Every structure is written in C-alpha cells, then in structure tokens.
Amino acid sequence: MRRYAAMDYDTYEDLQGLWADLEAALALVLTHPAQVGNFEAKVLQLDAWLQELLAHDRDAGLYLMYQLASSSHTGYSAAHALVCAALSHILAGTYHLPPQERDALVRAALTMNIGMTQLHDQLALQRERPSAAQQEAIRMHPVEGRRLLERMQITNGLWLDVVTLHHINTPPQLPLLQQQAAERLARLLATVDRYAAMISPRRRRAGRSVAESVHVITGPSSQLYQKAGEALLHSVGMYPPGVFIALNDETTAVVMRRTAQPHQPQIAKLLDARKLPFAQPQILLLTQEPQLRITHSLSSSEVRPFLDTQSLLHLGALMTNSTPSFQQITQTPGQA
C-alpha cells in the first residue's frame, strides 16, 4: 500500500471549487437560457473553462469531475452534460478532429438536452418508468433543443445539426470518418451519451456490470457508431477516474487513474465487505491484482454515507500532488 506524501488540501479544494463553479454556471445556462445574456458567448466561455481544467492532467481532471457529478446538487442534466462535454473533448483528440468539428461536438454535448433539462433531472430521480407523456418529450427533445438554441441566436449549423441528430439510430452507409460531418459527430456524441448514462447509476437502476457495459458500446449495436465505443474505451477506460466501483471481493473502491487495460485501472479501496472504512484507503493497480475485478459502478449515495470527509480529501489531495502544473490553475477563463 502506498504511503501518503504531504497533502496539499488547499490546492485540491481550489480545483474542486473550480469544477463546482463550472457545473453551477452550466446548470444556470441550461435551466434558464433566456435569462443568460449573450448565450453563445457564455457557452464558449464554459467550453474554454472545461479545456483549461482538462489540459494539465486528464486523469486528475476526470477524477474531480466525476466526484463532483456524483455528489452534485445542481441536477443530473448539468452534471451529465459536463461529463459528456469532457468525454467529447477527449474523443475529438483521439480522432484528430479539425477544430471546427471539435468545437461543434463539445458545444453540442453541453447543450444537447437543453430541450428537456428539468425533465432530465426529474427522470434521474423517479423510480417508475417514464410515462407516455415523458416518453414523447424524450423523443422530441433533440428537435426542441435545436429550436431553443435557434431562439438563443445560435447560428452554427454544425452545432445545431449535431444536437438534432444526437439520438441517431440509422445504420451508417459509410465508415465513420467518411460520413458527412454532422452524421459523424452525432454518432460520436451518441456514443458518449450512452457511455456517460451507463456509468451513472440512477434511482431506478444500479450501475451496469462490466459485461453488460462492454456489450452496450462494443457489441453488435455499436456498429451504428462505427467503433466509436472502442475508441472511447481506449481514451478513458470503462471506468474513468472518480467513479465509485464494487469489486468481486465485496469491497468498495474509487477509480484513481487509468492504465493500458480499460478494465484494470489504478483504484483506491475505501470500504471493506462490511461497508466499514479502511484505516487508510488502499491504493492498488488491478493489473497487478489478478484475483480482483470490477463488477459494477456504484452511485454516490451507496458509498458516501460510509466515508469520512478526510478519506476523500486524502485521495483528492493525492491526485493534486501528482500534478504540479495543476497548482497553476487559480482563476476562471477571462479572469486572469
């Protein structure tokens, strides 16, 4: 088990605060778009802010983002949009997309559910299946989202088209990189959307098992997305940093960093099989622990009540300490 170095709690709390501020600003934009002055400029500022937070250390950025999303008080829709935007930014790099396509993809990810923000929050909390009226609103939300964005003076056709098509479910006629830009980006965003929803347990379902999750984004239906799921797994892993997980020995852990093996990240064991906290989180590489495997993801509500704040602070500070350049981030974009 790794010993802890001196912890820079202030730096970690500063970074945590920046992610929280970003999510809160995004929640305001999505929930009350008509009240946001210069809507497009605000979305572009949020995009720049996101890029800055991810630029210095991707794993630490993902850890902070997922930990925030798992305990967010702003609502599921904003948290989901932030996760999807971050994953879209990473996937755009994997595919070496030109800047205009990367920008349209990430900004579509931030705003794709703007046509059903409040319903999105409600659906994440309710235990029953969506009603007929809710199902119709879900079906129509890509078109409603485009209409709302147009009312907000968004004129970028590619951004609007990707929002409209982000639930695309028609078989592709060409390989991904030979498709028209809007179709290609919509398939990438659909992959990210499914993946982010998959690893985010909701009130009426637990996180999926590894086998189920792999099948969703790499199985037969993934042909709709032309191997984009495999690219996403390669980029961020099946379980990204910050996600709570259950292990086959009945212990509970949080993912710390990715490895070359998507299903075998570096983890920190937090709770034993009786749901009692370890004296110190046990940091392990699953690539070196063949007897251990992840069974499924866990919601924050299943883990946090058993943890003391100090344990999570230790882990967050450890991520910060491993990223000296992160200490340079002290201001939001446009505030330097």
PDB file of N, CA and C in Angstrom, residues 53-148:
ATOM      1  N   LEU A  53      -9.327  23.081 -17.518  1.00  0.00           N
ATOM      2  CA  LEU A  53      -9.296  22.170 -16.386  1.00  0.00           C
ATOM      3  C   LEU A  53      -8.825  20.769 -16.782  1.00  0.00           C
ATOM      4  N   LEU A  54      -9.021  20.400 -18.052  1.00  0.00           N
ATOM      5  CA  LEU A  54      -8.583  19.084 -18.510  1.00  0.00           C
ATOM      6  C   LEU A  54      -7.162  19.087 -19.066  1.00  0.00           C
ATOM      7  N   ALA A  55      -6.619  20.252 -19.375  1.00  0.00           N
ATOM      8  CA  ALA A  55      -5.363  20.322 -20.116  1.00  0.00           C
ATOM      9  C   ALA A  55      -4.159  19.845 -19.320  1.00  0.00           C
ATOM     10  N   HIS A  56      -4.159  20.033 -18.021  1.00  0.00           N
ATOM     11  CA  HIS A  56      -2.952  19.806 -17.240  1.00  0.00           C
ATOM     12  C   HIS A  56      -2.750  18.345 -16.854  1.00  0.00           C
ATOM     13  N   ASP A  57      -3.820  17.645 -16.521  1.00  0.00           N
ATOM     14  CA  ASP A  57      -3.736  16.232 -16.144  1.00  0.00           C
ATOM     15  C   ASP A  57      -5.123  15.641 -16.349  1.00  0.00           C
ATOM     16  N   ARG A  58      -5.267  14.853 -17.407  1.00  0.00           N
ATOM     17  CA  ARG A  58      -6.593  14.363 -17.773  1.00  0.00           C
ATOM     18  C   ARG A  58      -7.194  13.485 -16.679  1.00  0.00           C
ATOM     19  N   ASP A  59      -6.401  12.589 -16.102  1.00  0.00           N
ATOM     20  CA  ASP A  59      -6.936  11.692 -15.079  1.00  0.00           C
ATOM     21  C   ASP A  59      -7.390  12.459 -13.848  1.00  0.00           C
ATOM     22  N   ALA A  60      -6.574  13.413 -13.411  1.00  0.00           N
ATOM     23  CA  ALA A  60      -6.965  14.201 -12.246  1.00  0.00           C
ATOM     24  C   ALA A  60      -8.201  15.038 -12.556  1.00  0.00           C
ATOM     25  N   GLY A  61      -8.274  15.569 -13.785  1.00  0.00           N
ATOM     26  CA  GLY A  61      -9.461  16.324 -14.172  1.00  0.00           C
ATOM     27  C   GLY A  61     -10.705  15.462 -14.178  1.00  0.00           C
ATOM     28  N   LEU A  62     -10.602  14.251 -14.737  1.00  0.00           N
ATOM     29  CA  LEU A  62     -11.741  13.337 -14.747  1.00  0.00           C
ATOM     30  C   LEU A  62     -12.135  12.947 -13.324  1.00  0.00           C
ATOM     31  N   TYR A  63     -11.140  12.715 -12.478  1.00  0.00           N
ATOM     32  CA  TYR A  63     -11.431  12.365 -11.086  1.00  0.00           C
ATOM     33  C   TYR A  63     -12.252  13.458 -10.414  1.00  0.00           C
ATOM     34  N   LEU A  64     -11.790  14.688 -10.549  1.00  0.00           N
ATOM     35  CA  LEU A  64     -12.500  15.811  -9.943  1.00  0.00           C
ATOM     36  C   LEU A  64     -13.911  15.947 -10.517  1.00  0.00           C
ATOM     37  N   MET A  65     -14.032  15.798 -11.842  1.00  0.00           N
ATOM     38  CA  MET A  65     -15.325  15.966 -12.492  1.00  0.00           C
ATOM     39  C   MET A  65     -16.327  14.916 -12.043  1.00  0.00           C
ATOM     40  N   TYR A  66     -15.896  13.646 -12.019  1.00  0.00           N
ATOM     41  CA  TYR A  66     -16.822  12.580 -11.636  1.00  0.00           C
ATOM     42  C   TYR A  66     -17.174  12.637 -10.155  1.00  0.00           C
ATOM     43  N   GLN A  67     -16.207  13.011  -9.319  1.00  0.00           N
ATOM     44  CA  GLN A  67     -16.528  13.152  -7.901  1.00  0.00           C
ATOM     45  C   GLN A  67     -17.552  14.262  -7.693  1.00  0.00           C
ATOM     46  N   LEU A  68     -17.409  15.339  -8.445  1.00  0.00           N
ATOM     47  CA  LEU A  68     -18.393  16.416  -8.351  1.00  0.00           C
ATOM     48  C   LEU A  68     -19.753  15.949  -8.854  1.00  0.00           C
ATOM     49  N   ALA A  69     -19.749  15.275 -10.023  1.00  0.00           N
ATOM     50  CA  ALA A  69     -21.017  14.826 -10.606  1.00  0.00           C
ATOM     51  C   ALA A  69     -21.738  13.860  -9.688  1.00  0.00           C
ATOM     52  N   SER A  70     -20.980  13.031  -8.961  1.00  0.00           N
ATOM     53  CA  SER A  70     -21.608  12.018  -8.109  1.00  0.00           C
ATOM     54  C   SER A  70     -22.202  12.599  -6.844  1.00  0.00           C
ATOM     55  N   SER A  71     -21.839  13.852  -6.530  1.00  0.00           N
ATOM     56  CA  SER A  71     -22.392  14.480  -5.324  1.00  0.00           C
ATOM     57  C   SER A  71     -23.041  15.820  -5.642  1.00  0.00           C
ATOM     58  N   SER A  72     -23.382  16.006  -6.918  1.00  0.00           N
ATOM     59  CA  SER A  72     -23.856  17.302  -7.378  1.00  0.00           C
ATOM     60  C   SER A  72     -25.214  17.669  -6.794  1.00  0.00           C
ATOM     61  N   HIS A  73     -25.380  18.960  -6.535  1.00  0.00           N
ATOM     62  CA  HIS A  73     -26.673  19.482  -6.085  1.00  0.00           C
ATOM     63  C   HIS A  73     -27.327  20.328  -7.179  1.00  0.00           C
ATOM     64  N   THR A  74     -26.715  20.388  -8.357  1.00  0.00           N
ATOM     65  CA  THR A  74     -27.266  21.226  -9.426  1.00  0.00           C
ATOM     66  C   THR A  74     -28.249  20.476 -10.306  1.00  0.00           C
ATOM     67  N   GLY A  75     -28.329  19.162 -10.176  1.00  0.00           N
ATOM     68  CA  GLY A  75     -29.232  18.382 -11.003  1.00  0.00           C
ATOM     69  C   GLY A  75     -28.480  17.496 -11.972  1.00  0.00           C
ATOM     70  N   TYR A  76     -29.105  16.378 -12.328  1.00  0.00           N
ATOM     71  CA  TYR A  76     -28.464  15.377 -13.177  1.00  0.00           C
ATOM     72  C   TYR A  76     -28.123  15.929 -14.547  1.00  0.00           C
ATOM     73  N   SER A  77     -28.991  16.744 -15.126  1.00  0.00           N
ATOM     74  CA  SER A  77     -28.818  17.150 -16.516  1.00  0.00           C
ATOM     75  C   SER A  77     -27.525  17.933 -16.719  1.00  0.00           C
ATOM     76  N   ALA A  78     -27.229  18.880 -15.846  1.00  0.00           N
ATOM     77  CA  ALA A  78     -25.996  19.653 -15.979  1.00  0.00           C
ATOM     78  C   ALA A  78     -24.779  18.779 -15.737  1.00  0.00           C
ATOM     79  N   ALA A  79     -24.845  17.908 -14.733  1.00  0.00           N
ATOM     80  CA  ALA A  79     -23.723  17.017 -14.463  1.00  0.00           C
ATOM     81  C   ALA A  79     -23.464  16.103 -15.654  1.00  0.00           C
ATOM     82  N   HIS A  80     -24.533  15.555 -16.234  1.00  0.00           N
ATOM     83  CA  HIS A  80     -24.405  14.670 -17.393  1.00  0.00           C
ATOM     84  C   HIS A  80     -23.828  15.438 -18.596  1.00  0.00           C
ATOM     85  N   ALA A  81     -24.286  16.654 -18.803  1.00  0.00           N
ATOM     86  CA  ALA A  81     -23.784  17.459 -19.917  1.00  0.00           C
ATOM     87  C   ALA A  81     -22.300  17.750 -19.757  1.00  0.00           C
ATOM     88  N   LEU A  82     -21.874  18.040 -18.538  1.00  0.00           N
ATOM     89  CA  LEU A  82     -20.460  18.332 -18.299  1.00  0.00           C
ATOM     90  C   LEU A  82     -19.601  17.098 -18.562  1.00  0.00           C
ATOM     91  N   VAL A  83     -20.060  15.949 -18.082  1.00  0.00           N
ATOM     92  CA  VAL A  83     -19.335  14.699 -18.329  1.00  0.00           C
ATOM     93  C   VAL A  83     -19.249  14.425 -19.833  1.00  0.00           C
ATOM     94  N   CYS A  84     -20.369  14.566 -20.532  1.00  0.00           N
ATOM     95  CA  CYS A  84     -20.393  14.299 -21.973  1.00  0.00           C
ATOM     96  C   CYS A  84     -19.480  15.265 -22.734  1.00  0.00           C
ATOM     97  N   ALA A  85     -19.453  16.525 -22.326  1.00  0.00           N
ATOM     98  CA  ALA A  85     -18.596  17.503 -22.992  1.00  0.00           C
ATOM     99  C   ALA A  85     -17.123  17.159 -22.787  1.00  0.00           C
ATOM    100  N   ALA A  86     -16.771  16.767 -21.563  1.00  0.00           N
ATOM    101  CA  ALA A  86     -15.383  16.392 -21.293  1.00  0.00           C
ATOM    102  C   ALA A  86     -14.981  15.161 -22.106  1.00  0.00           C
ATOM    103  N   LEU A  87     -15.852  14.161 -22.146  1.00  0.00           N
ATOM    104  CA  LEU A  87     -15.553  12.954 -22.910  1.00  0.00           C
ATOM    105  C   LEU A  87     -15.503  13.251 -24.403  1.00  0.00           C
ATOM    106  N   SER A  88     -16.363  14.152 -24.873  1.00  0.00           N
ATOM    107  CA  SER A  88     -16.344  14.536 -26.286  1.00  0.00           C
ATOM    108  C   SER A  88     -15.032  15.233 -26.637  1.00  0.00           C
ATOM    109  N   HIS A  89     -14.565  16.087 -25.759  1.00  0.00           N
ATOM    110  CA  HIS A  89     -13.286  16.768 -25.975  1.00  0.00           C
ATOM    111  C   HIS A  89     -12.151  15.753 -26.091  1.00  0.00           C
ATOM    112  N   ILE A  90     -12.170  14.751 -25.216  1.00  0.00           N
ATOM    113  CA  ILE A  90     -11.130  13.717 -25.243  1.00  0.00           C
ATOM    114  C   ILE A  90     -11.245  12.875 -26.512  1.00  0.00           C
ATOM    115  N   LEU A  91     -12.468  12.497 -26.879  1.00  0.00           N
ATOM    116  CA  LEU A  91     -12.666  11.665 -28.064  1.00  0.00           C
ATOM    117  C   LEU A  91     -12.299  12.431 -29.339  1.00  0.00           C
ATOM    118  N   ALA A  92     -12.560  13.729 -29.362  1.00  0.00           N
ATOM    119  CA  ALA A  92     -12.170  14.545 -30.512  1.00  0.00           C
ATOM    120  C   ALA A  92     -10.665  14.499 -30.723  1.00  0.00           C
ATOM    121  N   GLY A  93      -9.914  14.486 -29.633  1.00  0.00           N
ATOM    122  CA  GLY A  93      -8.467  14.368 -29.737  1.00  0.00           C
ATOM    123  C   GLY A  93      -8.047  13.003 -30.252  1.00  0.00           C
ATOM    124  N   THR A  94      -8.748  11.975 -29.798  1.00  0.00           N
ATOM    125  CA  THR A  94      -8.439  10.619 -30.265  1.00  0.00           C
ATOM    126  C   THR A  94      -8.609  10.502 -31.770  1.00  0.00           C
ATOM    127  N   TYR A  95      -9.647  11.137 -32.318  1.00  0.00           N
ATOM    128  CA  TYR A  95      -9.922  11.082 -33.751  1.00  0.00           C
ATOM    129  C   TYR A  95      -9.250  12.208 -34.541  1.00  0.00           C
ATOM    130  N   HIS A  96      -8.504  13.078 -33.851  1.00  0.00           N
ATOM    131  CA  HIS A  96      -7.815  14.195 -34.512  1.00  0.00           C
ATOM    132  C   HIS A  96      -8.787  15.028 -35.349  1.00  0.00           C
ATOM    133  N   LEU A  97      -9.938  15.337 -34.764  1.00  0.00           N
ATOM    134  CA  LEU A  97     -10.926  16.136 -35.478  1.00  0.00           C
ATOM    135  C   LEU A  97     -10.407  17.554 -35.702  1.00  0.00           C
ATOM    136  N   PRO A  98     -10.750  18.167 -36.833  1.00  0.00           N
ATOM    137  CA  PRO A  98     -10.374  19.572 -37.037  1.00  0.00           C
ATOM    138  C   PRO A  98     -11.070  20.456 -36.006  1.00  0.00           C
ATOM    139  N   PRO A  99     -10.503  21.626 -35.721  1.00  0.00           N
ATOM    140  CA  PRO A  99     -11.042  22.470 -34.646  1.00  0.00           C
ATOM    141  C   PRO A  99     -12.524  22.777 -34.767  1.00  0.00           C
ATOM    142  N   GLN A 100     -13.017  23.052 -35.992  1.00  0.00           N
ATOM    143  CA  GLN A 100     -14.430  23.402 -36.108  1.00  0.00           C
ATOM    144  C   GLN A 100     -15.347  22.222 -35.765  1.00  0.00           C
ATOM    145  N   GLU A 101     -14.894  20.990 -36.040  1.00  0.00           N
ATOM    146  CA  GLU A 101     -15.688  19.816 -35.681  1.00  0.00           C
ATOM    147  C   GLU A 101     -15.601  19.542 -34.187  1.00  0.00           C
ATOM    148  N   ARG A 102     -14.396  19.698 -33.637  1.00  0.00           N
ATOM    149  CA  ARG A 102     -14.255  19.524 -32.184  1.00  0.00           C
ATOM    150  C   ARG A 102     -15.161  20.508 -31.435  1.00  0.00           C
ATOM    151  N   ASP A 103     -15.163  21.771 -31.866  1.00  0.00           N
ATOM    152  CA  ASP A 103     -15.965  22.785 -31.191  1.00  0.00           C
ATOM    153  C   ASP A 103     -17.452  22.471 -31.296  1.00  0.00           C
ATOM    154  N   ALA A 104     -17.916  22.076 -32.468  1.00  0.00           N
ATOM    155  CA  ALA A 104     -19.332  21.761 -32.635  1.00  0.00           C
ATOM    156  C   ALA A 104     -19.714  20.558 -31.784  1.00  0.00           C
ATOM    157  N   LEU A 105     -18.850  19.551 -31.709  1.00  0.00           N
ATOM    158  CA  LEU A 105     -19.135  18.350 -30.925  1.00  0.00           C
ATOM    159  C   LEU A 105     -19.254  18.680 -29.439  1.00  0.00           C
ATOM    160  N   VAL A 106     -18.302  19.416 -28.902  1.00  0.00           N
ATOM    161  CA  VAL A 106     -18.304  19.720 -27.465  1.00  0.00           C
ATOM    162  C   VAL A 106     -19.459  20.650 -27.101  1.00  0.00           C
ATOM    163  N   ARG A 107     -19.733  21.634 -27.939  1.00  0.00           N
ATOM    164  CA  ARG A 107     -20.823  22.557 -27.625  1.00  0.00           C
ATOM    165  C   ARG A 107     -22.186  21.892 -27.795  1.00  0.00           C
ATOM    166  N   ALA A 108     -22.272  20.944 -28.706  1.00  0.00           N
ATOM    167  CA  ALA A 108     -23.498  20.142 -28.796  1.00  0.00           C
ATOM    168  C   ALA A 108     -23.648  19.279 -27.553  1.00  0.00           C
ATOM    169  N   ALA A 109     -22.556  18.722 -27.047  1.00  0.00           N
ATOM    170  CA  ALA A 109     -22.621  17.912 -25.830  1.00  0.00           C
ATOM    171  C   ALA A 109     -23.107  18.739 -24.647  1.00  0.00           C
ATOM    172  N   LEU A 110     -22.636  19.978 -24.551  1.00  0.00           N
ATOM    173  CA  LEU A 110     -23.064  20.848 -23.456  1.00  0.00           C
ATOM    174  C   LEU A 110     -24.555  21.167 -23.525  1.00  0.00           C
ATOM    175  N   THR A 111     -25.127  21.217 -24.729  1.00  0.00           N
ATOM    176  CA  THR A 111     -26.489  21.736 -24.909  1.00  0.00           C
ATOM    177  C   THR A 111     -27.470  20.726 -25.496  1.00  0.00           C
ATOM    178  N   MET A 112     -27.074  19.466 -25.690  1.00  0.00           N
ATOM    179  CA  MET A 112     -27.928  18.529 -26.425  1.00  0.00           C
ATOM    180  C   MET A 112     -29.259  18.252 -25.738  1.00  0.00           C
ATOM    181  N   ASN A 113     -29.304  18.375 -24.415  1.00  0.00           N
ATOM    182  CA  ASN A 113     -30.540  18.087 -23.682  1.00  0.00           C
ATOM    183  C   ASN A 113     -31.234  19.349 -23.174  1.00  0.00           C
ATOM    184  N   ILE A 114     -30.893  20.502 -23.748  1.00  0.00           N
ATOM    185  CA  ILE A 114     -31.473  21.756 -23.273  1.00  0.00           C
ATOM    186  C   ILE A 114     -32.977  21.797 -23.499  1.00  0.00           C
ATOM    187  N   GLY A 115     -33.468  20.972 -24.425  1.00  0.00           N
ATOM    188  CA  GLY A 115     -34.908  20.912 -24.669  1.00  0.00           C
ATOM    189  C   GLY A 115     -35.686  20.136 -23.622  1.00  0.00           C
ATOM    190  N   MET A 116     -34.977  19.512 -22.644  1.00  0.00           N
ATOM    191  CA  MET A 116     -35.674  18.741 -21.603  1.00  0.00           C
ATOM    192  C   MET A 116     -34.893  18.764 -20.286  1.00  0.00           C
ATOM    193  N   THR A 117     -34.274  19.888 -19.958  1.00  0.00           N
ATOM    194  CA  THR A 117     -33.411  19.946 -18.779  1.00  0.00           C
ATOM    195  C   THR A 117     -34.143  19.542 -17.505  1.00  0.00           C
ATOM    196  N   GLN A 118     -35.279  20.163 -17.240  1.00  0.00           N
ATOM    197  CA  GLN A 118     -35.991  19.862 -15.995  1.00  0.00           C
ATOM    198  C   GLN A 118     -36.522  18.432 -15.987  1.00  0.00           C
ATOM    199  N   LEU A 119     -37.014  17.954 -17.136  1.00  0.00           N
ATOM    200  CA  LEU A 119     -37.464  16.566 -17.222  1.00  0.00           C
ATOM    201  C   LEU A 119     -36.304  15.606 -17.013  1.00  0.00           C
ATOM    202  N   HIS A 120     -35.150  15.946 -17.546  1.00  0.00           N
ATOM    203  CA  HIS A 120     -33.954  15.119 -17.387  1.00  0.00           C
ATOM    204  C   HIS A 120     -33.620  14.948 -15.910  1.00  0.00           C
ATOM    205  N   ASP A 121     -33.673  16.052 -15.163  1.00  0.00           N
ATOM    206  CA  ASP A 121     -33.423  15.988 -13.724  1.00  0.00           C
ATOM    207  C   ASP A 121     -34.466  15.109 -13.035  1.00  0.00           C
ATOM    208  N   GLN A 122     -35.721  15.272 -13.428  1.00  0.00           N
ATOM    209  CA  GLN A 122     -36.801  14.508 -12.813  1.00  0.00           C
ATOM    210  C   GLN A 122     -36.668  13.009 -13.082  1.00  0.00           C
ATOM    211  N   LEU A 123     -36.322  12.655 -14.309  1.00  0.00           N
ATOM    212  CA  LEU A 123     -36.204  11.241 -14.684  1.00  0.00           C
ATOM    213  C   LEU A 123     -35.103  10.543 -13.902  1.00  0.00           C
ATOM    214  N   ALA A 124     -34.030  11.266 -13.585  1.00  0.00           N
ATOM    215  CA  ALA A 124     -32.934  10.664 -12.836  1.00  0.00           C
ATOM    216  C   ALA A 124     -33.334  10.328 -11.408  1.00  0.00           C
ATOM    217  N   LEU A 125     -34.374  10.994 -10.896  1.00  0.00           N
ATOM    218  CA  LEU A 125     -34.797  10.796  -9.512  1.00  0.00           C
ATOM    219  C   LEU A 125     -35.969   9.843  -9.356  1.00  0.00           C
ATOM    220  N   GLN A 126     -36.798   9.718 -10.384  1.00  0.00           N
ATOM    221  CA  GLN A 126     -38.009   8.906 -10.219  1.00  0.00           C
ATOM    222  C   GLN A 126     -37.695   7.418 -10.352  1.00  0.00           C
ATOM    223  N   ARG A 127     -38.446   6.602  -9.608  1.00  0.00           N
ATOM    224  CA  ARG A 127     -38.228   5.160  -9.608  1.00  0.00           C
ATOM    225  C   ARG A 127     -39.034   4.454 -10.687  1.00  0.00           C
ATOM    226  N   GLU A 128     -40.175   5.048 -11.065  1.00  0.00           N
ATOM    227  CA  GLU A 128     -41.017   4.410 -12.072  1.00  0.00           C
ATOM    228  C   GLU A 128     -40.520   4.715 -13.480  1.00  0.00           C
ATOM    229  N   ARG A 129     -40.951   3.895 -14.425  1.00  0.00           N
ATOM    230  CA  ARG A 129     -40.580   4.108 -15.812  1.00  0.00           C
ATOM    231  C   ARG A 129     -41.221   5.396 -16.330  1.00  0.00           C
ATOM    232  N   PRO A 130     -40.651   6.021 -17.360  1.00  0.00           N
ATOM    233  CA  PRO A 130     -41.248   7.251 -17.891  1.00  0.00           C
ATOM    234  C   PRO A 130     -42.674   7.031 -18.364  1.00  0.00           C
ATOM    235  N   SER A 131     -43.529   8.004 -18.102  1.00  0.00           N
ATOM    236  CA  SER A 131     -44.913   7.956 -18.561  1.00  0.00           C
ATOM    237  C   SER A 131     -44.951   8.156 -20.070  1.00  0.00           C
ATOM    238  N   ALA A 132     -46.130   7.988 -20.644  1.00  0.00           N
ATOM    239  CA  ALA A 132     -46.282   8.190 -22.088  1.00  0.00           C
ATOM    240  C   ALA A 132     -45.924   9.621 -22.473  1.00  0.00           C
ATOM    241  N   ALA A 133     -46.370  10.586 -21.661  1.00  0.00           N
ATOM    242  CA  ALA A 133     -46.058  11.987 -21.949  1.00  0.00           C
ATOM    243  C   ALA A 133     -44.557  12.249 -21.848  1.00  0.00           C
ATOM    244  N   GLN A 134     -43.919  11.653 -20.851  1.00  0.00           N
ATOM    245  CA  GLN A 134     -42.479  11.816 -20.702  1.00  0.00           C
ATOM    246  C   GLN A 134     -41.734  11.175 -21.869  1.00  0.00           C
ATOM    247  N   GLN A 135     -42.182  10.021 -22.298  1.00  0.00           N
ATOM    248  CA  GLN A 135     -41.544   9.352 -23.435  1.00  0.00           C
ATOM    249  C   GLN A 135     -41.647  10.209 -24.699  1.00  0.00           C
ATOM    250  N   GLU A 136     -42.760  10.860 -24.884  1.00  0.00           N
ATOM    251  CA  GLU A 136     -42.915  11.727 -26.056  1.00  0.00           C
ATOM    252  C   GLU A 136     -41.978  12.928 -25.958  1.00  0.00           C
ATOM    253  N   ALA A 137     -41.854  13.489 -24.749  1.00  0.00           N
ATOM    254  CA  ALA A 137     -40.933  14.618 -24.561  1.00  0.00           C
ATOM    255  C   ALA A 137     -39.495  14.184 -24.809  1.00  0.00           C
ATOM    256  N   ILE A 138     -39.147  12.978 -24.386  1.00  0.00           N
ATOM    257  CA  ILE A 138     -37.804  12.451 -24.646  1.00  0.00           C
ATOM    258  C   ILE A 138     -37.587  12.310 -26.149  1.00  0.00           C
ATOM    259  N   ARG A 139     -38.583  11.785 -26.842  1.00  0.00           N
ATOM    260  CA  ARG A 139     -38.471  11.566 -28.287  1.00  0.00           C
ATOM    261  C   ARG A 139     -38.271  12.883 -29.031  1.00  0.00           C
ATOM    262  N   MET A 140     -38.925  13.927 -28.566  1.00  0.00           N
ATOM    263  CA  MET A 140     -38.906  15.200 -29.274  1.00  0.00           C
ATOM    264  C   MET A 140     -37.789  16.142 -28.820  1.00  0.00           C
ATOM    265  N   HIS A 141     -37.079  15.801 -27.756  1.00  0.00           N
ATOM    266  CA  HIS A 141     -36.167  16.793 -27.189  1.00  0.00           C
ATOM    267  C   HIS A 141     -35.015  17.201 -28.110  1.00  0.00           C
ATOM    268  N   PRO A 142     -34.501  16.366 -29.031  1.00  0.00           N
ATOM    269  CA  PRO A 142     -33.475  16.890 -29.937  1.00  0.00           C
ATOM    270  C   PRO A 142     -33.982  18.029 -30.816  1.00  0.00           C
ATOM    271  N   VAL A 143     -35.210  17.893 -31.332  1.00  0.00           N
ATOM    272  CA  VAL A 143     -35.798  18.945 -32.168  1.00  0.00           C
ATOM    273  C   VAL A 143     -36.114  20.175 -31.323  1.00  0.00           C
ATOM    274  N   GLU A 144     -36.671  19.951 -30.123  1.00  0.00           N
ATOM    275  CA  GLU A 144     -36.972  21.081 -29.243  1.00  0.00           C
ATOM    276  C   GLU A 144     -35.695  21.799 -28.818  1.00  0.00           C
ATOM    277  N   GLY A 145     -34.631  21.025 -28.610  1.00  0.00           N
ATOM    278  CA  GLY A 145     -33.359  21.635 -28.246  1.00  0.00           C
ATOM    279  C   GLY A 145     -32.835  22.532 -29.344  1.00  0.00           C
ATOM    280  N   ARG A 146     -32.944  22.073 -30.584  1.00  0.00           N
ATOM    281  CA  ARG A 146     -32.494  22.905 -31.707  1.00  0.00           C
ATOM    282  C   ARG A 146     -33.308  24.193 -31.771  1.00  0.00           C
ATOM    283  N   ARG A 147     -34.622  24.084 -31.631  1.00  0.00           N
ATOM    284  CA  ARG A 147     -35.475  25.273 -31.694  1.00  0.00           C
ATOM    285  C   ARG A 147     -35.089  26.274 -30.615  1.00  0.00           C
ATOM    286  N   LEU A 148     -34.825  25.770 -29.417  1.00  0.00           N
ATOM    287  CA  LEU A 148     -34.459  26.660 -28.326  1.00  0.00           C
ATOM    288  C   LEU A 148     -33.110  27.320 -28.590  1.00  0.00           C
TER     289      LEU A 148
END
